[in-house]
PDB file of C-alpha atoms in Angstrom:
ATOM      1  CA  MET A  25     141.543 245.946 122.229  1.00 54.00           C
ATOM      2  CA  ASP A  26     138.786 249.224 123.301  1.00 69.00           C
ATOM      3  CA  THR A  27     135.981 246.688 123.160  1.00 80.00           C
ATOM      4  CA  PRO A  28     135.809 242.979 124.451  1.00 82.00           C
ATOM      5  CA  PRO A  29     134.902 240.646 121.868  1.00 83.00           C
ATOM      6  CA  PRO A  30     130.933 239.527 121.300  1.00 83.00           C
ATOM      7  CA  TRP A  31     131.443 235.694 122.107  1.00 82.00           C
ATOM      8  CA  LEU A  32     133.253 236.301 125.185  1.00 86.00           C
ATOM      9  CA  ALA A  33     130.242 236.347 127.703  1.00 86.00           C
ATOM     10  CA  ILE A  34     129.485 232.620 126.367  1.00 85.00           C
ATOM     11  CA  ALA A  35     133.429 231.637 126.760  1.00 84.00           C
ATOM     12  CA  GLN A  36     133.074 233.344 130.255  1.00 84.00           C
ATOM     13  CA  GLU A  37     130.090 231.405 130.847  1.00 86.00           C
ATOM     14  CA  GLN A  38     131.940 228.381 129.682  1.00 82.00           C
ATOM     15  CA  MET A  39     134.459 228.397 131.403  1.00 81.00           C
ATOM     16  CA  GLY A  40     132.985 228.958 134.585  1.00 81.00           C
ATOM     17  CA  LEU A  41     131.053 225.269 133.693  1.00 86.00           C
ATOM     18  CA  THR A  42     134.515 223.357 133.682  1.00 91.00           C
ATOM     19  CA  ALA A  43     134.288 220.892 135.839  1.00 94.00           C
ATOM     20  CA  PHE A  44     137.157 221.418 138.052  1.00 96.00           C
ATOM     21  CA  ILE A  45     136.436 225.139 139.010  1.00 95.00           C
ATOM     22  CA  ALA A  46     133.021 224.888 139.460  1.00 95.00           C
ATOM     23  CA  GLY A  47     133.635 221.773 142.032  1.00 96.00           C
ATOM     24  CA  ILE A  48     135.783 223.605 143.719  1.00 97.00           C
ATOM     25  CA  GLY A  49     133.074 226.416 143.732  1.00 96.00           C
ATOM     26  CA  GLY A  50     134.808 229.184 141.690  1.00 96.00           C
ATOM     27  CA  VAL A  51     132.830 231.677 139.955  1.00 94.00           C
ATOM     28  CA  PHE A  52     133.989 233.972 137.300  1.00 93.00           C
ATOM     29  CA  GLU A  53     133.000 237.494 137.687  1.00 93.00           C
ATOM     30  CA  GLN A  54     133.728 239.349 134.613  1.00 92.00           C
ATOM     31  CA  ALA A  55     136.132 238.417 131.853  1.00 91.00           C
ATOM     32  CA  TRP A  56     136.760 242.104 130.533  1.00 88.00           C
ATOM     33  CA  PRO A  57     138.877 244.693 131.127  1.00 90.00           C
ATOM     34  CA  VAL A  58     140.535 242.382 133.732  1.00 94.00           C
ATOM     35  CA  ALA A  59     139.414 238.818 134.323  1.00 95.00           C
ATOM     36  CA  ARG A  60     138.060 237.871 137.524  1.00 96.00           C
ATOM     37  CA  ALA A  61     137.118 234.946 139.600  1.00 96.00           C
ATOM     38  CA  ARG A  62     135.860 234.270 143.201  1.00 97.00           C
ATOM     39  CA  LEU A  63     136.534 231.689 145.326  1.00 97.00           C
ATOM     40  CA  PRO A  64     134.406 230.946 148.421  1.00 98.00           C
ATOM     41  CA  TYR A  65     136.079 229.245 151.547  1.00 98.00           C
ATOM     42  CA  SER A  66     135.063 225.572 152.059  1.00 97.00           C
ATOM     43  CA  GLU A  67     136.767 222.781 154.150  1.00 97.00           C
ATOM     44  CA  LYS A  68     137.289 220.838 151.063  1.00 97.00           C
ATOM     45  CA  LEU A  69     140.030 223.127 149.796  1.00 97.00           C
ATOM     46  CA  VAL A  70     142.384 223.244 152.795  1.00 97.00           C
ATOM     47  CA  GLY A  71     146.089 222.119 152.547  1.00 95.00           C
ATOM     48  CA  ASN A  72     147.297 222.329 156.079  1.00 93.00           C
ATOM     49  CA  PRO A  73     144.612 221.087 158.402  1.00 93.00           C
ATOM     50  CA  GLN A  74     146.398 222.351 161.696  1.00 92.00           C
ATOM     51  CA  THR A  75     145.892 226.223 160.414  1.00 94.00           C
ATOM     52  CA  GLY A  76     142.914 225.539 157.597  1.00 96.00           C
ATOM     53  CA  VAL A  77     144.918 227.435 155.107  1.00 96.00           C
ATOM     54  CA  VAL A  78     143.912 226.237 151.559  1.00 97.00           C
ATOM     55  CA  HIS A  79     145.979 224.185 149.381  1.00 97.00           C
ATOM     56  CA  GLY A  80     148.541 226.356 147.301  1.00 96.00           C
ATOM     57  CA  GLY A  81     147.459 224.442 144.197  1.00 96.00           C
ATOM     58  CA  VAL A  82     143.773 226.362 144.636  1.00 97.00           C
ATOM     59  CA  ILE A  83     145.413 229.014 144.224  1.00 97.00           C
ATOM     60  CA  THR A  84     147.257 227.533 141.202  1.00 97.00           C
ATOM     61  CA  ALA A  85     144.267 226.460 140.093  1.00 97.00           C
ATOM     62  CA  MET A  86     142.469 230.161 140.161  1.00 97.00           C
ATOM     63  CA  LEU A  87     144.919 231.854 138.700  1.00 97.00           C
ATOM     64  CA  ASP A  88     145.440 229.479 135.891  1.00 96.00           C
ATOM     65  CA  HIS A  89     141.669 229.403 135.109  1.00 95.00           C
ATOM     66  CA  THR A  90     141.376 233.138 135.485  1.00 96.00           C
ATOM     67  CA  SER A  91     144.799 234.171 133.402  1.00 97.00           C
ATOM     68  CA  GLY A  92     142.802 231.841 130.268  1.00 94.00           C
ATOM     69  CA  LEU A  93     140.385 233.938 130.291  1.00 93.00           C
ATOM     70  CA  ALA A  94     142.061 236.998 130.286  1.00 95.00           C
ATOM     71  CA  VAL A  95     143.702 235.603 127.252  1.00 94.00           C
ATOM     72  CA  MET A  96     140.137 235.056 126.032  1.00 91.00           C
ATOM     73  CA  ALA A  97     139.188 238.371 126.235  1.00 91.00           C
ATOM     74  CA  LYS A  98     142.186 240.043 124.006  1.00 91.00           C
ATOM     75  CA  LEU A  99     141.714 237.627 121.481  1.00 89.00           C
ATOM     76  CA  ARG A 100     139.797 238.504 117.686  1.00 79.00           C
ATOM     77  CA  ALA A 101     138.484 234.767 117.429  1.00 81.00           C
ATOM     78  CA  PHE A 102     137.673 232.143 119.962  1.00 81.00           C
ATOM     79  CA  THR A 103     140.656 230.159 119.946  1.00 86.00           C
ATOM     80  CA  PRO A 104     141.477 227.254 121.855  1.00 87.00           C
ATOM     81  CA  ILE A 105     144.387 228.046 124.230  1.00 91.00           C
ATOM     82  CA  ALA A 106     146.887 225.891 126.533  1.00 91.00           C
ATOM     83  CA  THR A 107     149.029 226.890 129.756  1.00 94.00           C
ATOM     84  CA  LEU A 108     152.434 226.453 128.554  1.00 95.00           C
ATOM     85  CA  ASP A 109     154.095 227.345 132.141  1.00 96.00           C
ATOM     86  CA  LEU A 110     152.495 229.261 134.863  1.00 97.00           C
ATOM     87  CA  ARG A 111     155.018 230.899 138.095  1.00 98.00           C
ATOM     88  CA  ILE A 112     153.342 231.492 141.037  1.00 97.00           C
ATOM     89  CA  ASP A 113     155.124 233.392 144.216  1.00 98.00           C
ATOM     90  CA  TYR A 114     153.246 233.070 147.405  1.00 97.00           C
ATOM     91  CA  MET A 115     153.053 236.031 149.089  1.00 97.00           C
ATOM     92  CA  ARG A 116     151.468 235.077 152.103  1.00 96.00           C
ATOM     93  CA  PRO A 117     149.101 232.457 153.454  1.00 95.00           C
ATOM     94  CA  ALA A 118     145.532 233.017 152.273  1.00 96.00           C
ATOM     95  CA  LYS A 119     143.370 233.605 155.489  1.00 97.00           C
ATOM     96  CA  PRO A 120     140.595 230.672 156.356  1.00 97.00           C
ATOM     97  CA  HIS A 121     137.107 231.339 155.729  1.00 97.00           C
ATOM     98  CA  GLN A 122     137.461 234.544 153.269  1.00 98.00           C
ATOM     99  CA  ASP A 123     136.722 234.373 149.930  1.00 98.00           C
ATOM    100  CA  ILE A 124     140.047 234.233 147.452  1.00 98.00           C
ATOM    101  CA  VAL A 125     139.434 236.886 144.217  1.00 98.00           C
ATOM    102  CA  SER A 126     141.957 236.098 141.557  1.00 98.00           C
ATOM    103  CA  GLU A 127     142.568 239.091 138.825  1.00 98.00           C
ATOM    104  CA  CYS A 128     144.470 238.589 135.760  1.00 98.00           C
ATOM    105  CA  GLU A 129     145.426 240.905 133.017  1.00 97.00           C
ATOM    106  CA  CYS A 130     146.627 239.609 129.549  1.00 96.00           C
ATOM    107  CA  LEU A 131     149.431 241.420 128.711  1.00 96.00           C
ATOM    108  CA  ARG A 132     150.248 240.605 125.183  1.00 95.00           C
ATOM    109  CA  VAL A 133     148.820 238.402 122.875  1.00 94.00           C
ATOM    110  CA  ALA A 134     151.812 237.220 120.056  1.00 92.00           C
ATOM    111  CA  HIS A 135     151.170 234.742 117.530  1.00 87.00           C
ATOM    112  CA  GLU A 136     151.336 231.906 119.029  1.00 91.00           C
ATOM    113  CA  VAL A 137     151.620 232.799 122.500  1.00 95.00           C
ATOM    114  CA  ALA A 138     150.166 234.938 124.806  1.00 97.00           C
ATOM    115  CA  PHE A 139     151.283 236.342 127.906  1.00 97.00           C
ATOM    116  CA  VAL A 140     149.545 236.935 131.267  1.00 98.00           C
ATOM    117  CA  ARG A 141     150.175 238.315 134.857  1.00 97.00           C
ATOM    118  CA  GLY A 142     147.645 237.813 137.776  1.00 98.00           C
ATOM    119  CA  VAL A 143     146.948 238.357 141.186  1.00 98.00           C
ATOM    120  CA  ALA A 144     144.941 236.475 144.147  1.00 98.00           C
ATOM    121  CA  HIS A 145     144.039 238.442 147.018  1.00 98.00           C
ATOM    122  CA  GLN A 146     141.262 238.470 149.762  1.00 98.00           C
ATOM    123  CA  GLY A 147     139.236 241.953 149.168  1.00 96.00           C
ATOM    124  CA  ASP A 148     142.688 244.020 149.039  1.00 96.00           C
ATOM    125  CA  ALA A 149     144.652 243.784 145.786  1.00 93.00           C
ATOM    126  CA  SER A 150     147.514 246.041 147.493  1.00 95.00           C
ATOM    127  CA  ASP A 151     147.930 242.738 150.199  1.00 97.00           C
ATOM    128  CA  PRO A 152     148.017 239.897 147.698  1.00 98.00           C
ATOM    129  CA  ILE A 153     148.009 236.191 148.882  1.00 97.00           C
ATOM    130  CA  ALA A 154     150.124 235.383 145.306  1.00 98.00           C
ATOM    131  CA  LEU A 155     151.531 236.910 141.933  1.00 98.00           C
ATOM    132  CA  SER A 156     151.207 234.950 138.936  1.00 98.00           C
ATOM    133  CA  THR A 157     152.758 234.924 135.430  1.00 98.00           C
ATOM    134  CA  ALA A 158     151.857 232.472 132.937  1.00 98.00           C
ATOM    135  CA  ALA A 159     152.282 231.994 128.961  1.00 97.00           C
ATOM    136  CA  PHE A 160     149.351 230.381 126.699  1.00 96.00           C
ATOM    137  CA  MET A 161     149.769 228.764 123.521  1.00 94.00           C
ATOM    138  CA  LEU A 162     147.356 229.654 121.152  1.00 93.00           C
ATOM    139  CA  LEU A 163     145.898 226.558 119.397  1.00 87.00           C
ATOM    140  CA  GLN A 164     144.374 228.143 116.541  1.00 78.00           C
ATOM    141  CA  ASN A 165     146.713 226.014 113.693  1.00 61.00           C
ATOM    142  CA  ALA A 166     146.410 222.888 116.262  1.00 56.00           C
ATOM    143  CA  ILE A 167     145.975 219.877 114.321  1.00 53.00           C
ATOM    144  CA  PHE A 168     146.344 217.181 117.105  1.00 50.00           C
ATOM    145  CA  PRO A 169     144.511 218.534 119.579  1.00 49.00           C
ATOM    146  CA  GLY A 170     145.271 216.020 121.622  1.00 50.00           C
ATOM    147  CA  ALA A 171     148.654 216.038 121.182  1.00 47.00           C
ATOM    148  CA  THR A 172     148.916 219.716 122.764  1.00 43.00           C
TER     149      THR A 172
ATOM    150  CA  MET B  23     149.352 212.712 169.332  1.00 46.00           C
ATOM    151  CA  SER B  24     151.518 210.006 170.120  1.00 47.00           C
ATOM    152  CA  GLU B  25     153.272 209.534 166.888  1.00 52.00           C
ATOM    153  CA  ASP B  26     155.593 212.105 164.447  1.00 54.00           C
ATOM    154  CA  PRO B  27     152.745 211.942 161.868  1.00 49.00           C
ATOM    155  CA  TYR B  28     155.805 211.830 159.426  1.00 54.00           C
ATOM    156  CA  VAL B  29     156.910 208.546 160.008  1.00 62.00           C
ATOM    157  CA  ASP B  30     153.832 207.610 157.861  1.00 84.00           C
ATOM    158  CA  PRO B  31     153.286 209.663 154.871  1.00 90.00           C
ATOM    159  CA  ALA B  32     150.301 208.113 153.586  1.00 91.00           C
ATOM    160  CA  ALA B  33     148.617 208.877 156.861  1.00 89.00           C
ATOM    161  CA  LEU B  34     150.172 212.748 156.482  1.00 90.00           C
ATOM    162  CA  LEU B  35     148.821 213.172 153.455  1.00 93.00           C
ATOM    163  CA  GLU B  36     145.049 211.529 154.240  1.00 93.00           C
ATOM    164  CA  ALA B  37     144.849 214.830 156.432  1.00 93.00           C
ATOM    165  CA  VAL B  38     145.053 217.287 154.105  1.00 95.00           C
ATOM    166  CA  PRO B  39     141.263 217.782 152.500  1.00 97.00           C
ATOM    167  CA  PHE B  40     142.148 219.053 149.194  1.00 98.00           C
ATOM    168  CA  CYS B  41     144.415 216.371 148.740  1.00 97.00           C
ATOM    169  CA  ARG B  42     141.574 213.484 149.406  1.00 97.00           C
ATOM    170  CA  TYR B  43     139.268 215.860 147.335  1.00 98.00           C
ATOM    171  CA  LEU B  44     141.589 215.284 144.461  1.00 98.00           C
ATOM    172  CA  GLY B  45     141.897 211.349 145.419  1.00 98.00           C
ATOM    173  CA  ILE B  46     145.789 211.973 145.892  1.00 98.00           C
ATOM    174  CA  THR B  47     147.762 208.948 147.210  1.00 97.00           C
ATOM    175  CA  VAL B  48     151.354 208.348 148.452  1.00 96.00           C
ATOM    176  CA  ALA B  49     153.884 205.622 148.641  1.00 95.00           C
ATOM    177  CA  LYS B  50     157.115 204.646 149.653  1.00 93.00           C
ATOM    178  CA  SER B  51     159.055 204.310 146.211  1.00 92.00           C
ATOM    179  CA  GLY B  52     163.059 204.093 146.455  1.00 89.00           C
ATOM    180  CA  ASP B  53     164.691 206.490 147.899  1.00 84.00           C
ATOM    181  CA  GLY B  54     161.562 208.768 147.810  1.00 91.00           C
ATOM    182  CA  LEU B  55     157.398 209.001 147.876  1.00 95.00           C
ATOM    183  CA  LEU B  56     155.551 208.183 144.842  1.00 97.00           C
ATOM    184  CA  LEU B  57     151.869 209.911 144.459  1.00 98.00           C
ATOM    185  CA  THR B  58     149.046 208.650 142.564  1.00 98.00           C
ATOM    186  CA  MET B  59     146.076 210.419 141.466  1.00 98.00           C
ATOM    187  CA  PRO B  60     143.515 208.361 139.451  1.00 98.00           C
ATOM    188  CA  PHE B  61     141.590 210.158 137.009  1.00 97.00           C
ATOM    189  CA  ALA B  62     137.938 211.306 137.975  1.00 97.00           C
ATOM    190  CA  PRO B  63     135.402 213.461 136.357  1.00 96.00           C
ATOM    191  CA  HIS B  64     135.952 216.694 138.558  1.00 97.00           C
ATOM    192  CA  LEU B  65     139.415 216.977 137.914  1.00 97.00           C
ATOM    193  CA  VAL B  66     138.485 217.785 134.136  1.00 96.00           C
ATOM    194  CA  GLY B  67     139.743 221.356 133.070  1.00 92.00           C
ATOM    195  CA  ASN B  68     139.132 220.385 129.185  1.00 86.00           C
ATOM    196  CA  PRO B  69     135.993 218.310 128.245  1.00 84.00           C
ATOM    197  CA  MET B  70     136.783 218.249 124.769  1.00 83.00           C
ATOM    198  CA  LEU B  71     140.141 216.195 124.871  1.00 84.00           C
ATOM    199  CA  PRO B  72     139.560 215.438 127.748  1.00 90.00           C
ATOM    200  CA  ALA B  73     142.408 216.664 130.027  1.00 93.00           C
ATOM    201  CA  LEU B  74     142.817 217.683 133.567  1.00 96.00           C
ATOM    202  CA  HIS B  75     142.669 220.928 134.573  1.00 96.00           C
ATOM    203  CA  GLY B  76     146.122 222.633 134.767  1.00 95.00           C
ATOM    204  CA  GLY B  77     145.478 223.649 138.484  1.00 96.00           C
ATOM    205  CA  VAL B  78     145.012 219.745 138.962  1.00 97.00           C
ATOM    206  CA  THR B  79     148.607 219.205 137.456  1.00 97.00           C
ATOM    207  CA  GLY B  80     150.162 221.895 139.649  1.00 97.00           C
ATOM    208  CA  SER B  81     148.370 221.240 142.880  1.00 98.00           C
ATOM    209  CA  LEU B  82     149.466 217.551 142.398  1.00 98.00           C
ATOM    210  CA  LEU B  83     153.170 218.814 141.550  1.00 98.00           C
ATOM    211  CA  GLU B  84     153.241 220.985 144.780  1.00 97.00           C
ATOM    212  CA  THR B  85     151.786 218.306 147.076  1.00 97.00           C
ATOM    213  CA  ALA B  86     154.269 215.818 145.483  1.00 97.00           C
ATOM    214  CA  ALA B  87     157.485 218.597 146.709  1.00 97.00           C
ATOM    215  CA  VAL B  88     155.583 219.271 149.828  1.00 95.00           C
ATOM    216  CA  MET B  89     155.314 215.746 150.654  1.00 94.00           C
ATOM    217  CA  GLN B  90     158.947 215.005 149.518  1.00 95.00           C
ATOM    218  CA  VAL B  91     160.301 217.845 151.776  1.00 94.00           C
ATOM    219  CA  ALA B  92     158.132 217.166 154.446  1.00 92.00           C
ATOM    220  CA  TYR B  93     159.506 212.950 154.142  1.00 91.00           C
ATOM    221  CA  GLU B  94     162.887 213.959 154.260  1.00 91.00           C
ATOM    222  CA  THR B  95     163.371 216.619 156.462  1.00 88.00           C
ATOM    223  CA  GLY B  96     161.016 215.169 159.304  1.00 82.00           C
ATOM    224  CA  GLY B  97     159.604 218.287 160.583  1.00 69.00           C
ATOM    225  CA  LYS B  98     156.847 218.658 162.861  1.00 68.00           C
ATOM    226  CA  ASN B  99     154.752 221.423 159.969  1.00 75.00           C
ATOM    227  CA  LEU B 100     154.040 220.993 156.550  1.00 84.00           C
ATOM    228  CA  PRO B 101     156.981 223.357 154.825  1.00 92.00           C
ATOM    229  CA  THR B 102     155.003 226.312 153.252  1.00 93.00           C
ATOM    230  CA  PRO B 103     156.057 226.702 149.276  1.00 95.00           C
ATOM    231  CA  VAL B 104     157.278 230.078 148.687  1.00 96.00           C
ATOM    232  CA  ASP B 105     157.049 230.064 144.959  1.00 97.00           C
ATOM    233  CA  ILE B 106     156.253 227.248 142.328  1.00 97.00           C
ATOM    234  CA  THR B 107     156.993 227.092 138.414  1.00 97.00           C
ATOM    235  CA  VAL B 108     155.064 224.872 136.589  1.00 97.00           C
ATOM    236  CA  ASP B 109     156.202 223.768 132.989  1.00 97.00           C
ATOM    237  CA  TYR B 110     153.499 221.946 131.112  1.00 96.00           C
ATOM    238  CA  LEU B 111     155.203 219.739 128.796  1.00 94.00           C
ATOM    239  CA  ARG B 112     151.626 218.151 126.947  1.00 92.00           C
ATOM    240  CA  SER B 113     147.506 218.052 128.577  1.00 91.00           C
ATOM    241  CA  ALA B 114     147.364 215.507 131.079  1.00 94.00           C
ATOM    242  CA  ARG B 115     144.737 212.913 129.883  1.00 93.00           C
ATOM    243  CA  ALA B 116     141.843 211.237 131.498  1.00 94.00           C
ATOM    244  CA  ALA B 117     144.278 208.536 133.525  1.00 96.00           C
ATOM    245  CA  THR B 118     145.847 207.975 136.518  1.00 97.00           C
ATOM    246  CA  SER B 119     148.504 210.225 137.057  1.00 98.00           C
ATOM    247  CA  TYR B 120     151.486 209.533 138.867  1.00 98.00           C
ATOM    248  CA  ALA B 121     154.106 212.073 140.376  1.00 98.00           C
ATOM    249  CA  ARG B 122     157.400 211.967 142.280  1.00 97.00           C
ATOM    250  CA  ALA B 123     159.941 214.343 143.566  1.00 97.00           C
ATOM    251  CA  ARG B 124     163.502 215.308 144.171  1.00 96.00           C
ATOM    252  CA  ILE B 125     164.993 217.439 146.361  1.00 96.00           C
ATOM    253  CA  ALA B 126     168.212 219.614 144.357  1.00 96.00           C
ATOM    254  CA  ARG B 127     168.852 221.594 147.027  1.00 96.00           C
ATOM    255  CA  GLN B 128     168.464 222.029 150.579  1.00 94.00           C
ATOM    256  CA  GLY B 129     169.105 224.990 152.660  1.00 93.00           C
ATOM    257  CA  ARG B 130     168.536 225.768 156.389  1.00 90.00           C
ATOM    258  CA  ARG B 131     165.367 227.787 155.492  1.00 91.00           C
ATOM    259  CA  VAL B 132     164.250 227.432 151.821  1.00 95.00           C
ATOM    260  CA  VAL B 133     164.502 224.156 149.957  1.00 95.00           C
ATOM    261  CA  ASN B 134     164.530 223.697 146.163  1.00 96.00           C
ATOM    262  CA  VAL B 135     162.515 220.574 144.911  1.00 96.00           C
ATOM    263  CA  GLN B 136     161.661 219.637 141.520  1.00 96.00           C
ATOM    264  CA  ALA B 137     158.639 217.628 140.851  1.00 97.00           C
ATOM    265  CA  GLU B 138     157.553 215.210 137.768  1.00 96.00           C
ATOM    266  CA  MET B 139     154.183 214.113 136.836  1.00 95.00           C
TER     267      MET B 139
END
């Protein structure tokens, strides 16, 4: 798609309000053509108290959520989505006291599944913290949203 | 510190700020560990269902895997994940979640762990 869908700004705002992401301090910077979010460092995100390195789950959460936003940017109509699977390869530990940036691109939207790849870095995308590959289910035909 | 921190997994987990933020606690259970994470509003990823954020699910699973490796190997440092693959079977509802992990293979440098929530 050459232009982002008109409701994307609303979706981006809504996704930024998600309790968990807002709680850890994640901010969405853009949704299209590449979805990008930024997470400032804070003490509560630390996973290793000896080194001050953030918990891997923080990076998982940012890549998951940013991947979801990347899918939204590719959809022609607003559709609820759910993560089907998510693979994270940790390239190196995140440096303490630096922002974490997650950038994700939706490569393909099929009928019911969308595929996304992403990268988490600290300012230089060629020196990544982690790479992600995710698949999302499109729930446009969901009859029982609670069962997804 | 006079004691090996891995003697007590609860103390080890309590020292991790992000696990405190998520509200994860751990107890010995059978051969391994059982992690418990009570529901809390700040863990929500989808307010409509409501459901836990996928990243919270991933965090609990990764924590279960890391804790199990630390517990079984008794190392001095927390193991560092190389990669993680999460298969989401359904959304995690607004209720207390539990996770446990099992070491599938332990090599000299790399451990393969399966965790379930």
